[in-house]
Tab-separated table of C-alpha atoms in Angstrom:
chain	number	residue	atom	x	y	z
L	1	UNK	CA	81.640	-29.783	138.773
L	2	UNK	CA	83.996	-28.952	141.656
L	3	UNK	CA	86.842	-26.371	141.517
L	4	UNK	CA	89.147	-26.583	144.373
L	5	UNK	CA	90.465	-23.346	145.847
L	6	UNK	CA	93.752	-25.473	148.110
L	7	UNK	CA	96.083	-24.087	150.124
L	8	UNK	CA	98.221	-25.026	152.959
L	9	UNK	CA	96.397	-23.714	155.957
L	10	UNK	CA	96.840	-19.873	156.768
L	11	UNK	CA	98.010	-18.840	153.353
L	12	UNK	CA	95.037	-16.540	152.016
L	13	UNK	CA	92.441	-19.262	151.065
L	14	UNK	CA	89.540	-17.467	152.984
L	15	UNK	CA	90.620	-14.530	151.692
L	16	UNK	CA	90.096	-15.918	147.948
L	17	UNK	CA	86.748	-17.759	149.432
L	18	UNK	CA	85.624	-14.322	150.774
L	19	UNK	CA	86.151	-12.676	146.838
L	20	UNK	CA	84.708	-14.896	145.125
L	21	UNK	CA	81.775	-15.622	147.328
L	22	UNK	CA	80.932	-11.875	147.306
L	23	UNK	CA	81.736	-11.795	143.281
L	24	UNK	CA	79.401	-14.773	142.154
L	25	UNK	CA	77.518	-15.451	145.906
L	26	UNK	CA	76.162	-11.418	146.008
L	27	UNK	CA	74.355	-8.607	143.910
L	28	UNK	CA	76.102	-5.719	144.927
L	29	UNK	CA	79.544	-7.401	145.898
L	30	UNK	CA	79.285	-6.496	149.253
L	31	UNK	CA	80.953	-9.198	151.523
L	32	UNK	CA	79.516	-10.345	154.756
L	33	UNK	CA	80.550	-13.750	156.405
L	34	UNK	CA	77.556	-15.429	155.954
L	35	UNK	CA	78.639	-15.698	152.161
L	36	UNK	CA	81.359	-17.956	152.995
L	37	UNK	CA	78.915	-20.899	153.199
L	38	UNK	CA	78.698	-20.585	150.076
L	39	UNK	CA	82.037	-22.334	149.374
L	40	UNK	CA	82.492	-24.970	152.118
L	41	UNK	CA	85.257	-27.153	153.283
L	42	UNK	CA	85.857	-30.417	151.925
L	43	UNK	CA	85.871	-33.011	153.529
L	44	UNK	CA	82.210	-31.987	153.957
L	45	UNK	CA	80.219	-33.534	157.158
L	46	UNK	CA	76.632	-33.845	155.924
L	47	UNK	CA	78.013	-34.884	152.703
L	48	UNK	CA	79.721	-38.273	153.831
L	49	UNK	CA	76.533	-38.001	156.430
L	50	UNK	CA	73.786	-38.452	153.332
L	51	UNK	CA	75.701	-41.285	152.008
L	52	UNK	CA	75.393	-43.494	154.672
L	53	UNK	CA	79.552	-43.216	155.624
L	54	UNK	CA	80.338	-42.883	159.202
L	55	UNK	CA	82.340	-39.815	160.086
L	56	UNK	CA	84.126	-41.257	163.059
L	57	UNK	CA	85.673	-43.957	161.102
L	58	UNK	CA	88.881	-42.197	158.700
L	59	UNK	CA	89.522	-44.927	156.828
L	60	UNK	CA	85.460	-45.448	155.591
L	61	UNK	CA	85.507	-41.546	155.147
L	62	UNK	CA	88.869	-41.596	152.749
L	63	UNK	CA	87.437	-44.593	150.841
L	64	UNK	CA	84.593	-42.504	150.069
L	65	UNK	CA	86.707	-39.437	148.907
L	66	UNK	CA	85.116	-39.905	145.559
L	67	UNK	CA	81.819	-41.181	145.868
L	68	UNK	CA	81.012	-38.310	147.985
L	69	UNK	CA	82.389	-36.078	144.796
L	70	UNK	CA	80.057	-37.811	142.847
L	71	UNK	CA	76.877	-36.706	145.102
L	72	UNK	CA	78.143	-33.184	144.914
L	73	UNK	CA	78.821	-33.545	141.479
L	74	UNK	CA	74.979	-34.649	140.735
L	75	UNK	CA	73.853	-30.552	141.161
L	76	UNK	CA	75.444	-29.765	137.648
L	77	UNK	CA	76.865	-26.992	138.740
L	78	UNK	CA	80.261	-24.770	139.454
L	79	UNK	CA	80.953	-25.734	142.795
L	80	UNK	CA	83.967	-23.658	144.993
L	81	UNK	CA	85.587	-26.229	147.523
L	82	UNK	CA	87.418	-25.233	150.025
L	83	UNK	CA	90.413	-27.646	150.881
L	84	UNK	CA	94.279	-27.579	152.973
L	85	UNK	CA	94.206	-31.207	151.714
L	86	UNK	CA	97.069	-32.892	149.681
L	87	UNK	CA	96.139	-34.214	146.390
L	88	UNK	CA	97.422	-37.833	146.919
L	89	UNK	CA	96.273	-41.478	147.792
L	90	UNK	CA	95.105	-41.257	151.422
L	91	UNK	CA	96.739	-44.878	153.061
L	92	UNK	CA	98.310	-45.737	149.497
L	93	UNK	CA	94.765	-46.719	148.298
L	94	UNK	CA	92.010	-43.876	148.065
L	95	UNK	CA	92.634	-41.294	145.815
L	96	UNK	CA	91.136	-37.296	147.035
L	97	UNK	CA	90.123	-36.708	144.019
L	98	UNK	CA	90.158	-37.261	140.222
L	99	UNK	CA	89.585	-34.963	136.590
L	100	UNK	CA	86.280	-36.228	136.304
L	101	UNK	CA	85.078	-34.821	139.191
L	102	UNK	CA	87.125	-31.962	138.728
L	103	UNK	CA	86.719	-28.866	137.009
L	104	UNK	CA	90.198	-27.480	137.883
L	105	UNK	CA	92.369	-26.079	140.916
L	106	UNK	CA	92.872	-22.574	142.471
L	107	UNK	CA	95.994	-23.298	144.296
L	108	UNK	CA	97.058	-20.538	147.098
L	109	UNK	CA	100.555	-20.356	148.182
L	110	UNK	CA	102.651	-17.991	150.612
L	111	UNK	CA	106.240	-17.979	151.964
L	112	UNK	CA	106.304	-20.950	154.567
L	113	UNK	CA	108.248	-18.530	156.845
L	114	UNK	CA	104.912	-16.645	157.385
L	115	UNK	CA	102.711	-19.424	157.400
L	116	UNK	CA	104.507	-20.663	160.263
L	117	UNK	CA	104.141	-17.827	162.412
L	118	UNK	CA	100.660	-17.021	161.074
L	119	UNK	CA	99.729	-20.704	161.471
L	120	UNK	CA	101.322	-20.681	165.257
L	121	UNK	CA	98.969	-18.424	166.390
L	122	UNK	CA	96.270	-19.391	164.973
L	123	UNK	CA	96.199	-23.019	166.500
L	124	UNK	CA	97.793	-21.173	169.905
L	125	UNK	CA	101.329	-23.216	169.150
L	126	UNK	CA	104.849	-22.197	169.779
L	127	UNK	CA	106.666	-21.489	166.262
L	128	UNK	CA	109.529	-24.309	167.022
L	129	UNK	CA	106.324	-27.066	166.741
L	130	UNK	CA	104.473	-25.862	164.265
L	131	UNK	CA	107.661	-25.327	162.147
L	132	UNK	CA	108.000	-29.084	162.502
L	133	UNK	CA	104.600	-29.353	160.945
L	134	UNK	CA	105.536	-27.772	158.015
L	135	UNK	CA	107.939	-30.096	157.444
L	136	UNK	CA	106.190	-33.458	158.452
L	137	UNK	CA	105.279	-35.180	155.123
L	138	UNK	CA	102.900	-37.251	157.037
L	139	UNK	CA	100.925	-33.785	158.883
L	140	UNK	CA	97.191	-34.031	159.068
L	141	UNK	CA	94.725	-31.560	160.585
L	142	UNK	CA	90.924	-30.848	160.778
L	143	UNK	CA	90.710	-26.985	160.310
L	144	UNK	CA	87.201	-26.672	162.401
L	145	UNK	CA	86.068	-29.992	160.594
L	146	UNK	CA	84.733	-33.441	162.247
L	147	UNK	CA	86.691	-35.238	159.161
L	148	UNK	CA	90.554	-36.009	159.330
L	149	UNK	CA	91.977	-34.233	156.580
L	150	UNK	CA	95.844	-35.252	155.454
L	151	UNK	CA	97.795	-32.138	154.730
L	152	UNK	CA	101.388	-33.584	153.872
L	153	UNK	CA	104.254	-31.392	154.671
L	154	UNK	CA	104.050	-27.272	153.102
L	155	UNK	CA	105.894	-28.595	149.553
L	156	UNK	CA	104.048	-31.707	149.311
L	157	UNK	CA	101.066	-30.000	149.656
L	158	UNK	CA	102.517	-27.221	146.896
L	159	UNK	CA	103.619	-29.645	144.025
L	160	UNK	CA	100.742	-32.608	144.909
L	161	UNK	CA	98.349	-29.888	143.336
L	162	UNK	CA	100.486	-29.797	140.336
L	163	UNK	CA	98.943	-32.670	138.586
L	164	UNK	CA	96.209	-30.484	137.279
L	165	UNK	CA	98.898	-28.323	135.009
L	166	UNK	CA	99.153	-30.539	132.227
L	167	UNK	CA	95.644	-30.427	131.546
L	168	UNK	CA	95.561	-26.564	131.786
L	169	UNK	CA	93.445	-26.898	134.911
L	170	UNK	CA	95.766	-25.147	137.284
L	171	UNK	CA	95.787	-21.397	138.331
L	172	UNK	CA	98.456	-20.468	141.119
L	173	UNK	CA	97.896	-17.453	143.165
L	174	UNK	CA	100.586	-16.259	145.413
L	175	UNK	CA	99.410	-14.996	148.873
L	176	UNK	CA	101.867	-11.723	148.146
L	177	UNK	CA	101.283	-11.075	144.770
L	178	UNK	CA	97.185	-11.209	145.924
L	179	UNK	CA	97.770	-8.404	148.685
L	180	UNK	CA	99.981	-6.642	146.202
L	181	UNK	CA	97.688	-6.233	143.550
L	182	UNK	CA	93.995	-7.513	144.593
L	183	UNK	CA	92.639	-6.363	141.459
L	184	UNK	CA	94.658	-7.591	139.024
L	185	UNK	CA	95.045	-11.301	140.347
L	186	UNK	CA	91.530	-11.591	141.037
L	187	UNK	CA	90.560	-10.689	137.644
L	188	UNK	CA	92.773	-13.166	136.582
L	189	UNK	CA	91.002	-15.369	138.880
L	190	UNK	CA	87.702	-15.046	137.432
L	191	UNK	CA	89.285	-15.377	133.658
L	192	UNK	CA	90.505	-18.767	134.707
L	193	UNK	CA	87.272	-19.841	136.396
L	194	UNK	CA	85.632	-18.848	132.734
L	195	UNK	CA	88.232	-21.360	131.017
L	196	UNK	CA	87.427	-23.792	133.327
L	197	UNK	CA	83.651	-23.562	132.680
L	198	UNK	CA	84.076	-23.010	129.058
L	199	UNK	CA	81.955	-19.619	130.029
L	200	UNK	CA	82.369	-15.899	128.133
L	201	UNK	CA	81.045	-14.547	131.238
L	202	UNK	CA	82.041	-10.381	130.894
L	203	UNK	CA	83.854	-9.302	133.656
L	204	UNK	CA	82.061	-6.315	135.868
L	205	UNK	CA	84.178	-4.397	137.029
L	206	UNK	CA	81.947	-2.016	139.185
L	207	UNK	CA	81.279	-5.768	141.121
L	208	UNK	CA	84.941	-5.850	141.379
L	209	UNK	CA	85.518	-2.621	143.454
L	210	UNK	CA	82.763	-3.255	145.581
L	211	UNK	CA	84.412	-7.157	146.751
L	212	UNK	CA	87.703	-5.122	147.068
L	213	UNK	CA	86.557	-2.768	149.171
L	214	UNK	CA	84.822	-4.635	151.371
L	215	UNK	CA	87.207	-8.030	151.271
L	216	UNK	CA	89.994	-5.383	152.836
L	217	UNK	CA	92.047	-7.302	155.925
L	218	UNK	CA	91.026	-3.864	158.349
L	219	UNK	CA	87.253	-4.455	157.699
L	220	UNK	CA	87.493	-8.145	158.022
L	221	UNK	CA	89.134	-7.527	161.473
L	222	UNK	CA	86.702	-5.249	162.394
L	223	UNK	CA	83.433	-7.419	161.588
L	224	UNK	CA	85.479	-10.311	163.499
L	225	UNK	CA	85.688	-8.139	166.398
L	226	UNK	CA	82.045	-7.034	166.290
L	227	UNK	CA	80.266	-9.926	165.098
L	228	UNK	CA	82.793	-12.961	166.080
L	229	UNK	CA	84.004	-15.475	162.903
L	230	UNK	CA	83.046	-19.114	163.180
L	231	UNK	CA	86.257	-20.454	161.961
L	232	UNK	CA	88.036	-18.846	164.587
L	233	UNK	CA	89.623	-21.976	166.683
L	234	UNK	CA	89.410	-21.714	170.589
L	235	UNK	CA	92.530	-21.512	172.604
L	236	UNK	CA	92.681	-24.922	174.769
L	237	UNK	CA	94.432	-23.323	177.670
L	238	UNK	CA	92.060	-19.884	177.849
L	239	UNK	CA	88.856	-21.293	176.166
L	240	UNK	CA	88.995	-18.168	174.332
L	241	UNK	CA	88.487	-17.333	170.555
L	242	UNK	CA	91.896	-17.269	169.123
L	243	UNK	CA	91.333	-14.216	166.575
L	244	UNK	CA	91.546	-15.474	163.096
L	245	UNK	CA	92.146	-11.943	161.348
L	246	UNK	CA	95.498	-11.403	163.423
L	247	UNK	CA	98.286	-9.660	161.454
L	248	UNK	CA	97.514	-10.565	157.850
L	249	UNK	CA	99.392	-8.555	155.520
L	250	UNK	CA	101.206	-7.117	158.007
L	251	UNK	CA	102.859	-10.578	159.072
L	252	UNK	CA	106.761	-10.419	158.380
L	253	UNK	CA	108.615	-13.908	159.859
L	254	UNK	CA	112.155	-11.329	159.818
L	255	UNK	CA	110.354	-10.002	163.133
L	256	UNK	CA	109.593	-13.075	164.660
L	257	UNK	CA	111.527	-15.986	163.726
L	258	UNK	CA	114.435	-17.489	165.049
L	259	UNK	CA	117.360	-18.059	163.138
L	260	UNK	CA	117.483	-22.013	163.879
L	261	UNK	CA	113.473	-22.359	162.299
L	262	UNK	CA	114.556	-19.782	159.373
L	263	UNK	CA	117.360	-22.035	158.274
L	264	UNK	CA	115.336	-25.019	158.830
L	265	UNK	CA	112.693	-24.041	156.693
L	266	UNK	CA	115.022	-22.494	153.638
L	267	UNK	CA	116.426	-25.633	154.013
L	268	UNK	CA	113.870	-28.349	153.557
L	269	UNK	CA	112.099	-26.175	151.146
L	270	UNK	CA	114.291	-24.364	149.119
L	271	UNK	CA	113.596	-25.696	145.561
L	272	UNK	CA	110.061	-24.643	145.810
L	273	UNK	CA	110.977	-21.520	147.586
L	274	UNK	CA	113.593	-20.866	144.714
L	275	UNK	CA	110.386	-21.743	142.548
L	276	UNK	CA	108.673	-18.850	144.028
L	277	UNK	CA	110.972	-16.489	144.241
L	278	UNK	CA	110.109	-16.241	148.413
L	279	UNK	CA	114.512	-17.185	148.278
């Protein structure tokens, strides 16, 4: 069964992807990239490829949101997806998912006024446009992926994930809180990932250490640097690899926003923002 780690894009998902592929994907812990594939991106390619659906065509691909669940599904297992998708009815017919084909959510949030800046760079964008993706309720993307995927606007995206909360299937993780204190949310983490699989799995914490140590933002940078990172996108002016371990915790929107996209922001989103605490 499928638990969805979702997040608006460039708000810490691969960082929670590269935990918890080192914590149940390793034996020592020890995080490399190639662990990542271990929790893929949904929609999945070779998914909607084995059942017969044509890629190309978005509206055979959303029809098929569930079916292609299903085929996942069939392994038995706890499966870690990987998704900035909304959780909503793609053209007001096909739902993205459904409780029976899912375990739960790990939802990953962060102050919009980073994730613009953050999320600027990392498609090579000015900050004015992006901001206005934020706030589009009808945004869509493909993060790296063949597969339209229908993002909504930074809140929608927030509260569509909410659904899963009165079935106890929803665990939020803020992006700050996460850098704060590693350790303590990501135990957390794995405590609601054992709820969700109706497991008594003992925490080790030895394992623990080792996945924080070697999940830190400097390292990450560093093996980018050295050994490249497939996700990184490519700049469509330079051709270049846009680096996708840029400022990370480090990011602060006070140094680099405008006044005009601060106020626009606070303003469109300031009940979830209040929500938060991020106002």
């Amino acid at each position: 069964m499928i638990i969805w780690l979702a997040s608006y894009p460039k708000s810490g998902n691969t960082f929670m992807r590269s935990l918890l592929s080192s914590y149940y994907f390793s034996k020592d812990g020890k995080f490399e990239f190639d662990l990542l594939r271990e929790i893929q991106q949904f929609p999945l390619t070779e998914i909607f490829q084995k059942i017969g659906v044509d890629i190309k065509d978005k509206y055979s691909v959303s029809k098929n949101y569930i079916r292609a669940q299903e085929e996942i599904n069939k392994s038995k297992n706890v499966i870690f997806l990987k998704t900035h998708s909304s959780f909503c009815k793609l053209y007001n017919k096909y739902n993205f998912s459904d409780l029976k084909n899912s375990l739960g959510v790990i939802y990953i949030v962060r102050d919009p006024r980073n994730v613009v800046t953050s999320f600027a760079t990392h498609n090579s964008k000015s900050i004015e446009n992006t901001a206005n993706l934020l706030i589009d309720d009808l945004a869509v993307g493909n993060e790296n992926n063949e597969v339209e995927v229908y993002m909504g606007s930074w809140n929608f995206n927030f509260n569509s994930w909410k659904v899963f909360k009165s079935s106890d299937k929803y665990f939020l993780v803020k992006y700050e809180d996460l850098i704060k204190d590693t350790r303590k949310v990501f135990i957390e983490t794995l405590k609601f990932i054992n709820h969700l699989s109706f497991k008594k799995t003992a925490i080790n914490e030895e394992k623990i250490d080792r996945v924080i140590e070697t999940t830190n933002f400097s390292r990450m940078k560093k093996m980018e640097i050295e050994k490249g990172f497939n996700e990184a996108k490519i700049d469509e002016i330079t051709g270049k690899k846009i680096n996708f371990f840029n400022l990370g915790p480090k990011n602060n929107w006070k140094n680099q926003l405008k006044i005009e996209i601060q106020n626009k922001l606070e303003d469109k989103f300031r009940k979830e923002m209040l929500e938060l605490g991020y106002i």
